[in-house]
GROMACS .gro file of C-alpha atoms in nm:
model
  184
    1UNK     CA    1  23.251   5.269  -0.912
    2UNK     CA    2  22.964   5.328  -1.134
    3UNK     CA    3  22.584   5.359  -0.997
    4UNK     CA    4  22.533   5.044  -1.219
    5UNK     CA    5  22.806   4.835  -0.980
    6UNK     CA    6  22.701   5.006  -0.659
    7UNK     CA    7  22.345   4.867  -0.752
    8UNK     CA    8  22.499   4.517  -0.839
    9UNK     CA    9  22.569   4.492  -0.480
   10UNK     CA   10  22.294   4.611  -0.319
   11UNK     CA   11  22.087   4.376  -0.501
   12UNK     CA   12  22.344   4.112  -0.401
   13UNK     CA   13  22.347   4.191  -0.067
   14UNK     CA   14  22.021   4.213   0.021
   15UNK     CA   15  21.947   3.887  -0.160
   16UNK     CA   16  22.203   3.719   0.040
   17UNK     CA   17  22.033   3.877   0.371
   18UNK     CA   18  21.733   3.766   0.297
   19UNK     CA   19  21.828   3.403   0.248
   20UNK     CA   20  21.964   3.414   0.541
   21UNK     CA   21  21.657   3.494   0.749
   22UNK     CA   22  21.426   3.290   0.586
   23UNK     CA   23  21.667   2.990   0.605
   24UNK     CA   24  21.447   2.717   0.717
   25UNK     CA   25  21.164   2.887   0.720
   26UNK     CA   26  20.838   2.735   0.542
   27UNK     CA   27  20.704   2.914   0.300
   28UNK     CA   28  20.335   2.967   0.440
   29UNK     CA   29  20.164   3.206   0.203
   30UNK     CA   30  20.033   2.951  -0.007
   31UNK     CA   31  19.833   2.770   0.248
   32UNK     CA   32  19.699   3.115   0.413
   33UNK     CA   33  19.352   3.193   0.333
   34UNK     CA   34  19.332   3.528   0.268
   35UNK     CA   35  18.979   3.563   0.102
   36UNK     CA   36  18.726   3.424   0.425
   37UNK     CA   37  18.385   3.588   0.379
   38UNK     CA   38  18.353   3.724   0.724
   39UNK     CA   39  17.977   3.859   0.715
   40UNK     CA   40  17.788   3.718   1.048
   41UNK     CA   41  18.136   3.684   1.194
   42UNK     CA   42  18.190   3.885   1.495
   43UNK     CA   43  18.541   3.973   1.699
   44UNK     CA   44  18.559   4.150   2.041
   45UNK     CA   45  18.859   4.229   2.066
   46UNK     CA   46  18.824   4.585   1.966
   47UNK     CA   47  18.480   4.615   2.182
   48UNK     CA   48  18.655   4.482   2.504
   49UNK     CA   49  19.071   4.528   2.474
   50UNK     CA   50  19.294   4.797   2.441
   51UNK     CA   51  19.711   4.681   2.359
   52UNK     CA   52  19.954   4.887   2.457
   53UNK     CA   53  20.320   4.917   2.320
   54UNK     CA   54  20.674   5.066   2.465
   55UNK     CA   55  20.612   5.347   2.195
   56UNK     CA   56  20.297   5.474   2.341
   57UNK     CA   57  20.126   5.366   2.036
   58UNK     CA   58  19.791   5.148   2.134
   59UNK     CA   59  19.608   4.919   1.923
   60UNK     CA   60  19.259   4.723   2.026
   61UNK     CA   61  19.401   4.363   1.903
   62UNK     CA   62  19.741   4.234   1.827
   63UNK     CA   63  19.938   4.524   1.615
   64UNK     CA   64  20.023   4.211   1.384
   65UNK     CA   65  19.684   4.137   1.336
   66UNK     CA   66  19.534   4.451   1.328
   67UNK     CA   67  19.804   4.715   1.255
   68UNK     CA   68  19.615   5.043   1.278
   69UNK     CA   69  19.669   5.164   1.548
   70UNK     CA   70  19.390   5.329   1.789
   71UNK     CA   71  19.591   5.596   1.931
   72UNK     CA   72  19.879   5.759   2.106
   73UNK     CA   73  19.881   5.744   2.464
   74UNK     CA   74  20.185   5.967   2.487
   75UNK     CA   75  19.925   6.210   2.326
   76UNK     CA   76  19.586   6.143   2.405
   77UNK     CA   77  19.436   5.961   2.748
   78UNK     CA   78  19.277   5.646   2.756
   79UNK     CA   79  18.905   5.825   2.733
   80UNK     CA   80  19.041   6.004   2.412
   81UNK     CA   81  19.181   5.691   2.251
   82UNK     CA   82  18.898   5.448   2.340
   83UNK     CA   83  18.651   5.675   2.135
   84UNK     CA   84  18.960   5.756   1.873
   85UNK     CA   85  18.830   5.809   1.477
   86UNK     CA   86  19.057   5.489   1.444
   87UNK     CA   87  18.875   5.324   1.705
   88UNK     CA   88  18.563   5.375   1.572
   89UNK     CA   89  18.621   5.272   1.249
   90UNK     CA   90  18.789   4.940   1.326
   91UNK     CA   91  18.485   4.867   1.493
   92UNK     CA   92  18.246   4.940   1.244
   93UNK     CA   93  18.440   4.721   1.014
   94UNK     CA   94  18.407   4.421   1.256
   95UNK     CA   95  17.946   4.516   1.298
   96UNK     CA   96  17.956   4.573   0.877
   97UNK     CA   97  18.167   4.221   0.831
   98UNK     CA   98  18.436   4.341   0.641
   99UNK     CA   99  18.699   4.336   0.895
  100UNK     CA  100  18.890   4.561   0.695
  101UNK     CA  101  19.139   4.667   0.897
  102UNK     CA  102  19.288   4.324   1.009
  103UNK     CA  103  19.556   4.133   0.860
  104UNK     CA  104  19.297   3.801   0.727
  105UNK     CA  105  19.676   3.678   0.608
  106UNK     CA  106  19.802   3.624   0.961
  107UNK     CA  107  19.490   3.644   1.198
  108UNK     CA  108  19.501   3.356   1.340
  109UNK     CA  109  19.094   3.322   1.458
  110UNK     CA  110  19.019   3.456   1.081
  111UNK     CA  111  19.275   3.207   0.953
  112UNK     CA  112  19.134   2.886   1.182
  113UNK     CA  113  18.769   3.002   1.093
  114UNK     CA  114  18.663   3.003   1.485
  115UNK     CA  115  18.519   3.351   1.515
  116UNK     CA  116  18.204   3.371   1.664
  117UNK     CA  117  17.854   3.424   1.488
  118UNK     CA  118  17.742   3.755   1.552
  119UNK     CA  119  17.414   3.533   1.724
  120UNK     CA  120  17.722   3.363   1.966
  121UNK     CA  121  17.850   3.679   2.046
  122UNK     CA  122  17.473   3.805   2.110
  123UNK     CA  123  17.493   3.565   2.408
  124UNK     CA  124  17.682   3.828   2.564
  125UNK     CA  125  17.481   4.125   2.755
  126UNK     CA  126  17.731   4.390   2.684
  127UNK     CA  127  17.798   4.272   2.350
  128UNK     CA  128  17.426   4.226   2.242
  129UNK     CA  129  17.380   4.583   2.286
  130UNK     CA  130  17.677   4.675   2.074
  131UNK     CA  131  17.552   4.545   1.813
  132UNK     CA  132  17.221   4.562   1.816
  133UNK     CA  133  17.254   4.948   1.786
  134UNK     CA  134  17.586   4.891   1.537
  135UNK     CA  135  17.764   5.110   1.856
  136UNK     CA  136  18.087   5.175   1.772
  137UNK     CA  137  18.123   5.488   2.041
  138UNK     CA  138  18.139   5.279   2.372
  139UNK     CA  139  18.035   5.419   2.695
  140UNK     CA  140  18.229   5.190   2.931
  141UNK     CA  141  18.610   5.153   2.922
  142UNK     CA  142  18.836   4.824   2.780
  143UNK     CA  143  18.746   4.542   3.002
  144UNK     CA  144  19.110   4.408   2.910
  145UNK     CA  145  19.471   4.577   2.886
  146UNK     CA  146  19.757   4.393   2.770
  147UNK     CA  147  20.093   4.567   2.811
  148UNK     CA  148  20.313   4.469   2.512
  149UNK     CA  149  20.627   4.630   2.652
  150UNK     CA  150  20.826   4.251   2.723
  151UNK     CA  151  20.954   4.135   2.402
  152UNK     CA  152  21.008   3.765   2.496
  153UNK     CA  153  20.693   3.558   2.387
  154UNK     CA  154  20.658   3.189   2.441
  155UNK     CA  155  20.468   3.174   2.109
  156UNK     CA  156  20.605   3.078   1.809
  157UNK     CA  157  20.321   3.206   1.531
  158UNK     CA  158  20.391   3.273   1.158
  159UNK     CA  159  20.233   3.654   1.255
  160UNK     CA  160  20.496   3.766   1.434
  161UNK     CA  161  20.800   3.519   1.464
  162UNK     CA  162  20.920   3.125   1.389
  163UNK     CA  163  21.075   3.092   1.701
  164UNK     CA  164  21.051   3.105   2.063
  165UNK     CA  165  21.240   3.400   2.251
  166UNK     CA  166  21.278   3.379   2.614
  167UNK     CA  167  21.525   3.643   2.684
  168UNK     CA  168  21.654   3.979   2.587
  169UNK     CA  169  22.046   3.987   2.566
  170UNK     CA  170  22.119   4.357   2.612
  171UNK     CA  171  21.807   4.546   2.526
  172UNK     CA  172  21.748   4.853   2.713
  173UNK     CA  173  21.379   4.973   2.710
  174UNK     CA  174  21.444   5.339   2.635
  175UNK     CA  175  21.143   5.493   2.829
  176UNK     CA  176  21.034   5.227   3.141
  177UNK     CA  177  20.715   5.350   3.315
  178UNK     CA  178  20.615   5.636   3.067
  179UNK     CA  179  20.297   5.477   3.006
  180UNK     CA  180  20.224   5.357   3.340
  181UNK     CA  181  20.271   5.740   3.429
  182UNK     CA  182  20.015   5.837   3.163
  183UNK     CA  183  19.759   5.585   3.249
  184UNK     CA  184  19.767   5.695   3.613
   0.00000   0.00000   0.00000
């Protein structure tokens, strides 16, 4: 068989596949808005939440939404990755309004146009002071900790899936209780 043929079919194939999984499926992208001026928009979510996943990868929002992540806490403690370059950063982006590090495609609050004025979020003591002084190095730990090591969700949002999954037929997590280990 020539490279020519063998390419034939790997086209074919992976046309077929993907057919197959987006059977059904709307086709979404033309109704996302992916251009929302975001200027004298705020989001706390990387002020007030850490995410962490099976992998020891963490993230300060939805890894969906925001896929940089903040850290590794296989590597680093929870001080370490608070405070993390990538932390910092992702932060700024959200006090400058560019939110340049989140997903505007799939965000749902950016997508539904519902996050708060930076004047709404003032409302808030701790958050007034954030950004007042643009902090993005933040003395006091998450408020919030979500522990994305279950992979059922009863959500079903264009981000991350079309359907609802309640169980997990035969999946092993490979490493159970590494990070609770860690964080202790």
């Amino acid at each position: 068989m020539n490279f020519d043929t063998v390419r034939f079919y790997i086209d074919k194939t992976r046309r077929t596949w993907m057919s197959l999984l987006n059977r059904g499926q709307q086709n979404t992208e033309a109704s996302l808005n992916t251009k929302r001026h975001l200027s004298g928009r705020f989001c706390q979510n990387p002020f007030r939440q850490m995410d962490f996943y099976e992998d020891g990868k963490v993230y300060s929002c939805c890894s969906t939404w925001l896929p940089q992540p903040i850290g590794d806490l296989r590597k680093q403690s929870i001080k370490e990755i608070w405070n993390s370059p990538n932390s910092q950063m992702i932060r700024e982006s959200i006090l400058d309004g560019s939110f340049r590090y989140c997903d505007h495609k799939v965000c749902p609050r950016i997508q539904a146009n519902d996050l708060p004025t930076v004047t709404e979020a003032s409302q808030d003591v701790r958050l007034a002071t954030i950004i007042a002084s643009d902090q993005t190095r933040l003395d006091e730990l998450p408020e919030f900790y979500n522990f994305c090591h279950d992979l059922t969700c009863n959500l079903s949002c264009p981000s991350c899936r079309r359907k609802k999954s309640s169980t997990l037929k035969g999946l092993i997590l490979k490493h159970p209780g590494r990070c609770r280990k860690k964080s202790i």
